[in-house]
Each structure stands twice: as structure tokens, then as C-alpha cells.
Amino acid sequence: MSFKKHLITSTLIRVFLIYYGEVQDSLSDVQYTDVDYRVVTDGANHVLALGSPFKRHTYRYTPFLAYLVLPNLLVHPSFGKFIFSLFDILIGVLIKWILLNCYRSNKISIETKLLKLETLNNRNKYLIKRRNEILNSNNEALPPKYIRMAELSAYCWLYNPLTMIIATRGNGDCVSCSLVLLSIYFQLKNEQTNVQYFIAGLFLGLSIHFRLYPIGFCLAFYLATQNRSLEKWNDIVRSILKPNTKQISLVLGTVVALGSTTALFYWLYGYQFLYESMLYHLVRKDTRHNFSLYFYLQYLSSTFDVTILEKN
């Protein structure tokens, strides 16, 4: 079965899960729909009334999410789930594209180095032509096993029951994931232009705006655009202090995207936006969403005042 047919199949499975969720929500006390989906929809309701989504208690997301699910109120309550599912499918496509870019880059790197040695010693027109063909090669120039491996990696996401359920329940995490992968995709494209890295920075900045965690990828993305290998600490420090044009483009794109979206929504919604969507996540005391061995003890004691000794 072709990759396109797999995309259609995985999409149909998600559509089925969305409709199944509608049935379960109507018949069972255990709701299939994520509670955050209802919070975001309520925020969209405030936006539709020309108000702030942060008027909805516990709305602590970017206002973009509220705008994204406005069709929930205008078309159908589950419309946002279809949008999130499309982003989920996009992630699978991006996984394939990114891996193909990696395989192609490695292939070009190895073959051009070999051909460069030959063309230096032998000005053979065939070798020069072959070198140009490699530089302009497409997916079909790759061995079938590499294309197959990229597709299998994509299927691991497309048919992963966990990712399918998360998206079809109405969780918007797939939006930030797709933005991160779009940034990686543009960084790994073969053209290697400054515009390409600027676009990668734009997607990285948007992903940070959606969720704060991609900020942890910034240094890795920045160092990955270095032209030479970083084998020593001195090389890393030099790369940070003396950026090349690609790194400048990446940083500029990130700052433009993150700065403009933050400034826009601060202008629209004031400090409440800044606190609820960003600062709150730095100071929140979360006794549910964590991997601590003592999470249950923290949950039970969250309503009690404890001493510093007991906390430690």
C-alpha cells in the first residue's frame, strides 16, 4: 500500500475516533473529550463575543488556540478535533520528509567528497555532470530501503494509538509538535539558504509561543547550523560568540515570531495574557502532571500547609 493510502487510512481512523467520542460523551459519564478542549472552546466563545479568552477560568494557553477552534461555535462542536487531527497527520508527513532530507544530505555529502577528489585529478565531464546530478537529486535518487525506512518511521506515528487518541480527544499538543518539526524540516533542507533558516526560526518562535518547552531546543538548533564540527568546548563557545549568517537568520526568525506574537497579544489582552499563558507555567504547583515518585503524596498534601523539612 502506498504512503498516500496510508495517510488516507490513518485519517479515516481518526475520523472514526472523533465520532466514537461523540457517542461515548452522550452515553457515558466517563467523557472521551479532553476537558482542556472544553476550556479552549469556552475561551473561543469569549473571543467570539469580542472578549478575552482568559475570562474563562483555567484558560492558560495562547489565544491562537481559541481562534483556531472558533469553528466549534460556528460549524460543529467537534470541528477543532478535526483540525488537531490534521496537524497530527502533518506530523507523520514531516517525519518522512525530515528523514528523507537526512538520508539525502548524507548521500550527497559522501558522494560529493568522493567525486571531488576524482574531479580534482581528472576533469572528466561525466564526473562533473554526475556531481551536479547528486547535488540536485530528489527522493527517487535515494535507495528504496531509505525511502521505506522513512515511511515506516512515519507509520509509527500515524498508527500510534496514543497519538491518535490524544488528537481526537481535542488536545492541541500536536500543533506545537508540528511547528517544531517544521522548524527542523527547514533547517535540514538541502538549499541551505539564509531565508530557509529564517523560516525555520519563524516556526521555532511560533512553537515557543504555543508551548514553552521548545525553548530548550534553541541551543541545539543554533549549534546545528554551524559549518564545522564542534569537537571541543572552545568550538562551542566560538560558535556562540561568533555566529555565522545562518545562525543569525535562525535567531532573527525566532525573535521576530516570538516577539511579534507576544507583543500582539499583550496589546490585545494585557498582562493577563502574559501571566496566564507564560509566567504561570513557571510558578505553577502541579500535583497531577509530573513524574515525581512522590506525586501521590504531593497530591494528597497539596491542600495542607507543610514545613520546609516536610517538603524536603
mmCIF file of C-alpha atoms in Angstrom:
data_model
loop_
_atom_site.group_PDB
_atom_site.id
_atom_site.type_symbol
_atom_site.label_atom_id
_atom_site.label_comp_id
_atom_site.label_asym_id
_atom_site.label_seq_id
_atom_site.Cartn_x
_atom_site.Cartn_y
_atom_site.Cartn_z
ATOM 1 C CA MET A 1 0.000 0.000 0.000
ATOM 2 C CA SER A 2 1.350 3.412 -0.953
ATOM 3 C CA PHE A 3 2.175 6.144 1.540
ATOM 4 C CA LYS A 4 -0.764 8.194 0.265
ATOM 5 C CA LYS A 5 -3.171 5.344 1.012
ATOM 6 C CA HIS A 6 -1.715 5.022 4.497
ATOM 7 C CA LEU A 7 -2.382 8.727 5.035
ATOM 8 C CA ILE A 8 -5.998 8.261 3.958
ATOM 9 C CA THR A 9 -6.405 5.191 6.173
ATOM 10 C CA SER A 10 -4.940 6.855 9.258
ATOM 11 C CA THR A 11 -7.142 9.895 8.617
ATOM 12 C CA LEU A 12 -10.259 7.726 8.426
ATOM 13 C CA ILE A 13 -9.319 6.051 11.710
ATOM 14 C CA ARG A 14 -9.122 9.460 13.358
ATOM 15 C CA VAL A 15 -12.481 10.458 11.894
ATOM 16 C CA PHE A 16 -13.983 7.266 13.313
ATOM 17 C CA LEU A 17 -12.488 8.008 16.746
ATOM 18 C CA ILE A 18 -13.953 11.518 16.712
ATOM 19 C CA TYR A 19 -17.430 10.179 16.002
ATOM 20 C CA TYR A 20 -16.926 7.416 18.551
ATOM 21 C CA GLY A 21 -16.069 10.110 21.081
ATOM 22 C CA GLU A 22 -19.351 11.855 20.331
ATOM 23 C CA VAL A 23 -21.232 8.646 21.139
ATOM 24 C CA GLN A 24 -19.283 7.962 24.330
ATOM 25 C CA ASP A 25 -19.750 11.529 25.554
ATOM 26 C CA SER A 26 -23.514 11.223 25.097
ATOM 27 C CA LEU A 27 -23.854 7.817 26.767
ATOM 28 C CA SER A 28 -21.182 7.626 29.446
ATOM 29 C CA ASP A 29 -20.183 9.633 32.490
ATOM 30 C CA VAL A 30 -16.572 8.961 31.506
ATOM 31 C CA GLN A 31 -16.062 11.539 28.788
ATOM 32 C CA TYR A 32 -13.887 10.853 25.758
ATOM 33 C CA THR A 33 -13.391 14.555 25.044
ATOM 34 C CA ASP A 34 -10.466 16.171 26.833
ATOM 35 C CA VAL A 35 -11.515 18.691 29.478
ATOM 36 C CA ASP A 36 -8.976 21.135 28.023
ATOM 37 C CA TYR A 37 -10.903 21.033 24.747
ATOM 38 C CA ARG A 38 -13.953 22.375 26.524
ATOM 39 C CA VAL A 39 -11.847 25.058 28.211
ATOM 40 C CA VAL A 40 -10.417 26.193 24.868
ATOM 41 C CA THR A 41 -13.893 26.166 23.311
ATOM 42 C CA ASP A 42 -15.181 28.336 26.154
ATOM 43 C CA GLY A 43 -12.264 30.678 25.514
ATOM 44 C CA ALA A 44 -13.259 30.816 21.843
ATOM 45 C CA ASN A 45 -16.767 31.744 22.937
ATOM 46 C CA HIS A 46 -15.371 34.789 24.735
ATOM 47 C CA VAL A 47 -13.320 35.687 21.657
ATOM 48 C CA LEU A 48 -16.439 35.432 19.500
ATOM 49 C CA ALA A 49 -18.098 37.908 21.853
ATOM 50 C CA LEU A 50 -15.109 40.239 21.276
ATOM 51 C CA GLY A 51 -13.781 39.487 24.736
ATOM 52 C CA SER A 52 -10.669 37.860 26.138
ATOM 53 C CA PRO A 53 -10.288 34.074 26.174
ATOM 54 C CA PHE A 54 -8.677 34.476 29.597
ATOM 55 C CA LYS A 55 -12.079 35.330 31.041
ATOM 56 C CA ARG A 56 -12.564 31.578 31.056
ATOM 57 C CA HIS A 57 -11.177 30.255 34.338
ATOM 58 C CA THR A 58 -8.117 27.982 33.849
ATOM 59 C CA TYR A 59 -7.597 29.130 30.237
ATOM 60 C CA ARG A 60 -3.809 29.123 30.183
ATOM 61 C CA TYR A 61 -2.948 28.725 26.528
ATOM 62 C CA THR A 62 -2.051 31.001 23.667
ATOM 63 C CA PRO A 63 -5.077 32.915 22.290
ATOM 64 C CA PHE A 64 -4.228 31.325 18.937
ATOM 65 C CA LEU A 65 -5.823 28.100 20.177
ATOM 66 C CA ALA A 66 -9.087 29.896 20.897
ATOM 67 C CA TYR A 67 -9.027 31.414 17.412
ATOM 68 C CA LEU A 68 -8.228 28.014 15.919
ATOM 69 C CA VAL A 69 -11.334 26.386 17.401
ATOM 70 C CA LEU A 70 -13.781 29.184 16.580
ATOM 71 C CA PRO A 71 -15.458 26.804 14.066
ATOM 72 C CA ASN A 72 -16.542 24.777 17.125
ATOM 73 C CA LEU A 73 -19.099 27.516 17.705
ATOM 74 C CA LEU A 74 -19.841 28.357 14.085
ATOM 75 C CA VAL A 75 -19.823 24.957 12.361
ATOM 76 C CA HIS A 76 -19.737 21.965 14.721
ATOM 77 C CA PRO A 77 -18.552 21.352 18.306
ATOM 78 C CA SER A 78 -16.060 18.724 17.104
ATOM 79 C CA PHE A 79 -14.560 20.823 14.331
ATOM 80 C CA GLY A 80 -11.466 21.559 16.414
ATOM 81 C CA LYS A 81 -10.800 17.842 16.782
ATOM 82 C CA PHE A 82 -10.634 17.543 13.002
ATOM 83 C CA ILE A 83 -8.175 20.448 12.907
ATOM 84 C CA PHE A 84 -5.964 18.838 15.546
ATOM 85 C CA SER A 85 -6.159 15.520 13.706
ATOM 86 C CA LEU A 86 -4.931 17.209 10.518
ATOM 87 C CA PHE A 87 -1.945 18.562 12.440
ATOM 88 C CA ASP A 88 -1.410 15.040 13.760
ATOM 89 C CA ILE A 89 -1.337 13.693 10.197
ATOM 90 C CA LEU A 90 1.019 16.505 9.199
ATOM 91 C CA ILE A 91 3.472 15.320 11.851
ATOM 92 C CA GLY A 92 3.618 11.907 10.175
ATOM 93 C CA VAL A 93 4.308 13.531 6.800
ATOM 94 C CA LEU A 94 7.012 15.736 8.309
ATOM 95 C CA ILE A 95 8.708 12.731 9.894
ATOM 96 C CA LYS A 96 9.059 11.184 6.443
ATOM 97 C CA TRP A 97 10.277 14.409 4.833
ATOM 98 C CA ILE A 98 12.816 15.077 7.577
ATOM 99 C CA LEU A 99 14.291 11.588 7.355
ATOM 100 C CA LEU A 100 14.478 11.792 3.568
ATOM 101 C CA ASN A 101 16.340 15.074 3.901
ATOM 102 C CA CYS A 102 18.756 13.450 6.351
ATOM 103 C CA TYR A 103 19.361 10.473 4.071
ATOM 104 C CA ARG A 104 19.749 12.718 1.044
ATOM 105 C CA SER A 105 22.172 15.026 2.846
ATOM 106 C CA ASN A 106 24.347 12.112 3.936
ATOM 107 C CA LYS A 107 24.289 10.641 0.445
ATOM 108 C CA ILE A 108 25.252 13.944 -1.138
ATOM 109 C CA SER A 109 27.971 14.544 1.430
ATOM 110 C CA ILE A 110 29.632 11.172 0.884
ATOM 111 C CA GLU A 111 29.372 11.059 -2.902
ATOM 112 C CA THR A 112 30.431 14.646 -3.471
ATOM 113 C CA LYS A 113 33.534 14.153 -1.351
ATOM 114 C CA LEU A 114 34.496 11.130 -3.429
ATOM 115 C CA LEU A 115 33.722 12.820 -6.721
ATOM 116 C CA LYS A 116 35.523 15.976 -5.662
ATOM 117 C CA LEU A 117 38.733 14.012 -5.293
ATOM 118 C CA GLU A 118 38.254 12.465 -8.715
ATOM 119 C CA THR A 119 37.365 15.712 -10.458
ATOM 120 C CA LEU A 120 40.419 17.407 -8.987
ATOM 121 C CA ASN A 121 42.660 14.837 -10.632
ATOM 122 C CA ASN A 122 40.539 14.212 -13.678
ATOM 123 C CA ARG A 123 38.491 16.912 -15.371
ATOM 124 C CA ASN A 124 36.133 14.293 -16.733
ATOM 125 C CA LYS A 125 32.892 15.830 -17.989
ATOM 126 C CA TYR A 126 30.920 12.784 -16.867
ATOM 127 C CA LEU A 127 32.165 13.102 -13.283
ATOM 128 C CA ILE A 128 31.330 16.794 -13.204
ATOM 129 C CA LYS A 129 27.870 16.073 -14.619
ATOM 130 C CA ARG A 130 27.355 13.277 -12.090
ATOM 131 C CA ARG A 131 28.348 15.598 -9.245
ATOM 132 C CA ASN A 132 25.756 18.148 -10.354
ATOM 133 C CA GLU A 133 23.111 15.429 -10.574
ATOM 134 C CA ILE A 134 23.811 14.421 -6.984
ATOM 135 C CA LEU A 135 23.549 17.992 -5.782
ATOM 136 C CA ASN A 136 20.149 18.298 -7.473
ATOM 137 C CA SER A 137 18.958 14.806 -6.575
ATOM 138 C CA ASN A 138 15.416 14.161 -5.350
ATOM 139 C CA ASN A 139 13.788 11.415 -3.302
ATOM 140 C CA GLU A 140 13.870 8.952 -6.199
ATOM 141 C CA ALA A 141 17.674 9.147 -6.240
ATOM 142 C CA LEU A 142 17.733 7.509 -2.821
ATOM 143 C CA PRO A 143 17.868 3.724 -2.490
ATOM 144 C CA PRO A 144 14.373 2.266 -1.925
ATOM 145 C CA LYS A 145 15.349 0.961 1.515
ATOM 146 C CA TYR A 146 15.890 4.521 2.771
ATOM 147 C CA ILE A 147 12.533 5.683 1.459
ATOM 148 C CA ARG A 148 10.926 2.632 3.030
ATOM 149 C CA MET A 149 12.612 3.336 6.365
ATOM 150 C CA ALA A 150 11.357 6.936 6.315
ATOM 151 C CA GLU A 151 7.824 5.745 5.596
ATOM 152 C CA LEU A 152 7.944 3.115 8.349
ATOM 153 C CA SER A 153 9.014 5.800 10.799
ATOM 154 C CA ALA A 154 6.038 7.901 9.731
ATOM 155 C CA TYR A 155 3.695 4.925 10.180
ATOM 156 C CA CYS A 156 4.890 4.579 13.777
ATOM 157 C CA TRP A 157 3.308 7.968 14.377
ATOM 158 C CA LEU A 158 0.313 7.712 12.070
ATOM 159 C CA TYR A 159 -0.875 4.413 13.579
ATOM 160 C CA ASN A 160 0.200 5.081 17.145
ATOM 161 C CA PRO A 161 -2.983 4.671 19.227
ATOM 162 C CA LEU A 162 -1.718 7.121 21.838
ATOM 163 C CA THR A 163 -1.194 9.979 19.387
ATOM 164 C CA MET A 164 -4.470 9.234 17.619
ATOM 165 C CA ILE A 165 -6.451 9.340 20.860
ATOM 166 C CA ILE A 166 -4.713 12.486 22.117
ATOM 167 C CA ALA A 167 -5.569 14.414 18.947
ATOM 168 C CA THR A 168 -9.124 13.103 18.571
ATOM 169 C CA ARG A 169 -9.929 13.872 22.205
ATOM 170 C CA GLY A 170 -9.247 17.514 21.396
ATOM 171 C CA ASN A 171 -5.749 18.046 22.751
ATOM 172 C CA GLY A 172 -3.799 20.715 20.865
ATOM 173 C CA ASP A 173 -0.286 19.458 21.638
ATOM 174 C CA CYS A 174 0.030 18.257 18.045
ATOM 175 C CA VAL A 175 0.048 21.893 16.894
ATOM 176 C CA SER A 176 3.221 22.740 18.799
ATOM 177 C CA CYS A 177 4.785 19.405 17.785
ATOM 178 C CA SER A 178 4.154 20.112 14.111
ATOM 179 C CA LEU A 179 5.674 23.594 14.444
ATOM 180 C CA VAL A 180 8.839 22.135 15.973
ATOM 181 C CA LEU A 181 9.092 19.577 13.172
ATOM 182 C CA LEU A 182 8.527 22.266 10.543
ATOM 183 C CA SER A 183 11.459 24.154 12.022
ATOM 184 C CA ILE A 184 13.628 21.024 11.832
ATOM 185 C CA TYR A 185 12.466 20.349 8.274
ATOM 186 C CA PHE A 186 13.515 23.770 7.022
ATOM 187 C CA GLN A 187 16.849 23.524 8.805
ATOM 188 C CA LEU A 188 17.617 20.234 7.086
ATOM 189 C CA LYS A 189 16.580 21.215 3.566
ATOM 190 C CA ASN A 190 19.384 20.926 1.043
ATOM 191 C CA GLU A 191 19.243 24.507 -0.204
ATOM 192 C CA GLN A 192 20.956 25.841 2.952
ATOM 193 C CA THR A 193 19.962 29.478 2.344
ATOM 194 C CA ASN A 194 19.583 32.246 4.903
ATOM 195 C CA VAL A 195 15.897 32.590 4.000
ATOM 196 C CA GLN A 196 15.435 28.915 4.767
ATOM 197 C CA TYR A 197 16.940 29.335 8.243
ATOM 198 C CA PHE A 198 14.876 32.457 8.834
ATOM 199 C CA ILE A 199 11.713 30.455 8.076
ATOM 200 C CA ALA A 200 12.944 27.718 10.425
ATOM 201 C CA GLY A 201 13.344 30.380 13.105
ATOM 202 C CA LEU A 202 9.808 31.636 12.491
ATOM 203 C CA PHE A 203 8.378 28.180 13.133
ATOM 204 C CA LEU A 204 10.590 27.736 16.191
ATOM 205 C CA GLY A 205 9.401 31.067 17.586
ATOM 206 C CA LEU A 206 5.764 30.123 16.985
ATOM 207 C CA SER A 207 6.268 26.761 18.687
ATOM 208 C CA ILE A 208 7.714 28.513 21.754
ATOM 209 C CA HIS A 209 4.727 30.835 21.743
ATOM 210 C CA PHE A 210 2.360 27.853 21.729
ATOM 211 C CA ARG A 211 4.261 25.893 24.374
ATOM 212 C CA LEU A 212 7.303 26.996 26.341
ATOM 213 C CA TYR A 213 9.178 23.691 26.194
ATOM 214 C CA PRO A 214 10.652 24.168 22.655
ATOM 215 C CA ILE A 215 12.842 26.908 24.111
ATOM 216 C CA GLY A 216 15.007 24.046 25.331
ATOM 217 C CA PHE A 217 15.769 23.140 21.700
ATOM 218 C CA CYS A 218 17.129 26.577 20.812
ATOM 219 C CA LEU A 219 20.774 25.928 21.664
ATOM 220 C CA ALA A 220 20.789 22.601 19.817
ATOM 221 C CA PHE A 221 19.199 24.191 16.743
ATOM 222 C CA TYR A 222 21.650 27.081 16.932
ATOM 223 C CA LEU A 223 24.730 24.855 17.146
ATOM 224 C CA ALA A 224 23.414 22.550 14.411
ATOM 225 C CA THR A 225 23.747 25.381 11.893
ATOM 226 C CA GLN A 226 27.499 25.572 12.480
ATOM 227 C CA ASN A 227 29.513 24.864 9.347
ATOM 228 C CA ARG A 228 32.296 22.970 11.105
ATOM 229 C CA SER A 229 32.231 20.139 13.617
ATOM 230 C CA LEU A 230 32.137 21.004 17.302
ATOM 231 C CA GLU A 231 34.566 18.635 18.984
ATOM 232 C CA LYS A 232 35.777 20.809 21.854
ATOM 233 C CA TRP A 233 34.233 23.245 24.294
ATOM 234 C CA ASN A 234 36.234 26.017 22.650
ATOM 235 C CA ASP A 235 34.466 25.291 19.369
ATOM 236 C CA ILE A 236 31.065 25.562 21.040
ATOM 237 C CA VAL A 237 31.939 28.847 22.740
ATOM 238 C CA ARG A 238 33.344 30.215 19.487
ATOM 239 C CA SER A 239 30.184 29.176 17.652
ATOM 240 C CA ILE A 240 28.036 31.037 20.176
ATOM 241 C CA LEU A 241 30.149 34.191 20.262
ATOM 242 C CA LYS A 242 30.877 34.319 16.527
ATOM 243 C CA PRO A 243 27.668 33.304 14.739
ATOM 244 C CA ASN A 244 27.541 32.728 11.013
ATOM 245 C CA THR A 245 24.851 34.150 8.741
ATOM 246 C CA LYS A 246 22.712 31.009 9.077
ATOM 247 C CA GLN A 247 22.700 31.282 12.849
ATOM 248 C CA ILE A 248 21.867 34.974 12.685
ATOM 249 C CA SER A 249 18.963 34.212 10.336
ATOM 250 C CA LEU A 250 17.693 31.468 12.658
ATOM 251 C CA VAL A 251 17.850 33.700 15.733
ATOM 252 C CA LEU A 252 16.283 36.612 13.878
ATOM 253 C CA GLY A 253 13.359 34.481 12.694
ATOM 254 C CA THR A 254 12.806 33.117 16.198
ATOM 255 C CA VAL A 255 12.865 36.568 17.789
ATOM 256 C CA VAL A 256 10.554 38.032 15.131
ATOM 257 C CA ALA A 257 7.943 35.276 15.505
ATOM 258 C CA LEU A 258 8.041 35.051 19.288
ATOM 259 C CA GLY A 259 8.339 38.789 19.826
ATOM 260 C CA SER A 260 5.589 39.795 17.405
ATOM 261 C CA THR A 261 3.041 37.264 18.679
ATOM 262 C CA THR A 262 3.797 38.112 22.298
ATOM 263 C CA ALA A 263 3.573 41.850 21.619
ATOM 264 C CA LEU A 264 0.330 41.453 19.667
ATOM 265 C CA PHE A 265 -1.487 39.521 22.358
ATOM 266 C CA TYR A 266 -0.055 41.676 25.135
ATOM 267 C CA TRP A 267 -1.517 44.662 23.308
ATOM 268 C CA LEU A 268 -4.871 42.892 22.999
ATOM 269 C CA TYR A 269 -5.161 41.260 26.424
ATOM 270 C CA GLY A 270 -2.551 42.928 28.611
ATOM 271 C CA TYR A 271 -0.631 41.407 31.495
ATOM 272 C CA GLN A 272 -3.262 38.705 31.996
ATOM 273 C CA PHE A 273 -2.163 37.100 28.732
ATOM 274 C CA LEU A 274 1.488 37.234 29.758
ATOM 275 C CA TYR A 275 0.819 35.684 33.146
ATOM 276 C CA GLU A 276 -1.729 33.023 32.215
ATOM 277 C CA SER A 277 -0.059 31.751 29.044
ATOM 278 C CA MET A 278 3.610 32.035 30.054
ATOM 279 C CA LEU A 279 4.534 33.126 33.566
ATOM 280 C CA TYR A 280 2.003 30.853 35.250
ATOM 281 C CA HIS A 281 3.730 27.766 33.861
ATOM 282 C CA LEU A 282 6.970 28.834 35.524
ATOM 283 C CA VAL A 283 5.454 29.127 39.005
ATOM 284 C CA ARG A 284 2.628 26.589 38.877
ATOM 285 C CA LYS A 285 2.403 23.902 41.520
ATOM 286 C CA ASP A 286 1.283 20.887 39.541
ATOM 287 C CA THR A 287 0.460 17.843 41.648
ATOM 288 C CA ARG A 288 -1.036 15.876 38.774
ATOM 289 C CA HIS A 289 1.075 16.275 35.636
ATOM 290 C CA ASN A 290 4.503 15.236 36.833
ATOM 291 C CA PHE A 291 6.736 12.179 37.007
ATOM 292 C CA SER A 292 7.819 12.516 40.610
ATOM 293 C CA LEU A 293 7.931 9.345 42.706
ATOM 294 C CA TYR A 294 6.103 11.322 45.370
ATOM 295 C CA PHE A 295 3.344 12.641 43.124
ATOM 296 C CA TYR A 296 0.568 10.980 45.127
ATOM 297 C CA LEU A 297 1.923 12.297 48.427
ATOM 298 C CA GLN A 298 2.188 15.760 46.869
ATOM 299 C CA TYR A 299 -1.359 15.483 45.579
ATOM 300 C CA LEU A 300 -2.767 14.471 48.975
ATOM 301 C CA SER A 301 -0.840 17.166 50.828
ATOM 302 C CA SER A 302 -1.442 19.951 48.302
ATOM 303 C CA THR A 303 -4.241 21.448 50.399
ATOM 304 C CA PHE A 304 -2.236 21.418 53.626
ATOM 305 C CA ASP A 305 0.475 23.739 54.847
ATOM 306 C CA VAL A 306 3.724 21.838 55.241
ATOM 307 C CA THR A 307 7.058 22.826 56.700
ATOM 308 C CA ILE A 308 10.250 23.162 54.695
ATOM 309 C CA LEU A 309 11.531 19.968 56.338
ATOM 310 C CA GLU A 310 8.441 18.058 55.216
ATOM 311 C CA LYS A 311 8.795 19.408 51.681
ATOM 312 C CA ASN A 312 12.348 18.104 51.516
#
